Steps between C-alpha positions, in 0.01 A plus 500: 500500500867478420734213567723457807233553765680331786377579849852531644726729304868535592619849597582728208807718547572716194246460216660792315859382529775743587370803307171688486283469191350804331168420668662504844687821424184674385311376806778632725471845339120482523512437875773757565301770317192444716626459854711726714565217744806295411320170559123527437282214614334352192221244474465298178157384389602145408246284319748227413492593130803589293465877513468525877775240546732712285418804712565305819836380365604851397408653835660215689820577309473867597435402861818291492701820443293697754313710241171401668342238721243271344213276605218341300124470527299228328120514479284189471179634345321164539439498126657162418526159665880513460536834677595353838765282338632802310531692826709215644729509197533875524614455860763247390631735231525792739678285759753396237570868437514591866202735459222525758156440349156570644215293353149642528191297412172664414225427751259418216486484123550858366163497323330440835692780669444751218193401298411678181842636402639211294743235616815686389413816692384297802830309508691828463323637807586190702860528387545866585338460839759231572781720367385784725480282810834326450677825409378646829601188695859499370542877478558496125566829322333373182354197325670413171323321214647327196293659221701550182459675164252252354283528811502877453399467135215266598381744764496791254296296252256378766439855621453619143243225441297604804510867401684639801656798319851641541524378857469141382741551211768596753502136613650382826714737703861406562479662845167568665326517836169316533233564760394150607214412494420738215164331442328568833451751776699294752808642668769547239875438510754635253702241311793594279528276192805487272539325164872504415461274193228702330723600206678163479442246223318189625754263343784654701301481821403138435860409415615604848248263656580210268878530536470478878391137471228563758143378451266728307140451606291606204135573571285310245238775519744719303405294195125510564346689208189581703706777665516811286862573590606158374329555166675835470833331578466190284293637213476878472862589578627228267276631222621854559863387487427322173339810350749747651818339639613675818143587600555383857792736553311788346206442734741518794642825361147633453424430866809694610415799279138507612604475866712816463212684332266369769716651772487843335124488445440371852686798640254733326198289601608474863531876536139526380399211724637678808266790432201277428507265802344588833436241773544224241231639266594614150349839415374475142485875442873535568601294198197476271651750256833316468581305181324165496829308516596691813157434656560128449836521670362696797227240555742209474751659738223587744392136514861397554534755779205355692500135399870430452450389139422702191490203263165595348394417148444804283128434469460518882690828518278639223191373683602699810544817294165442326338460843630842604396659172141379544493663843238268649549492878508160669581306183788250495716312252692180572874512439593138576582284800182606677606866504277776366499877457204714606417851382359724772502876561712567190768263625610143431537265796661156506297222662679189630356149454216471749641794687473874547609778272867587522 
């Protein structure tokens, strides 16, 4: 954790001085481009770390000139003994900024709530459930997260390592709508998520937080090498920068290029998907003759359509196609998170965890 972690923090008036920084100006344009309303209601996912603090400071500055209204949400995942103390400090920081903050504490350890998916994914589910609930409570138009360019580069590499194809190489979306919970058959709610810093350099984002003089609550788990993302950040990305300086920026550019290509290919796949889907089932004969790459995309988009998440590894998508090619009725393949796909009557059907076909 950083220095200056006083419980009572005096009110902060103008952390940016009398003029807007480039980061604030770009954030102002980002918001204006995405909302017709003159003052959208924005909710910041605030962990207490430097990146989310910088985002909170930037949006608080925009709120000061009526470009938006801003509130914060902090999630205690029950992962660390210090989490409750961190939540108290987050409250003090937000009070010093004059920003309302809602603190949500997980009912249990994430691994108990979502067994079998890994601690990072389990914590992510807890977090997004809290974001969804608080956004609904305060009437927020969107939740904003502080991911920056290095986070995007890490995400691209992680997806590449797990073999998720072009979809994974497109990285995180700067503006997306999530169907929460995407992992179950429970009632879903749409949550708009924005990442205004996704093209920003991490040093510039961190500088905003540090120059404010406010406490930065660094999570020690970010240095834990048992987490794959941390090894990518602290080892793989550094090695890539040593071998090819500027690699991080090029990975971010790659994600943007792939995302544009993805949109074009998805348009083609979705037109085929519309013809192939009937009552939730995917008619194999409608698209069996399509190019293999297009078959993959149809299957992935079909899962997204029904489940609210298409984040399948490439080997699971291929397993679904192989299931259909074998043509054995009643057979299933697992696709992760307890979900499976069954082949029956020349169609593919999605089966929820412990539940009926969809």
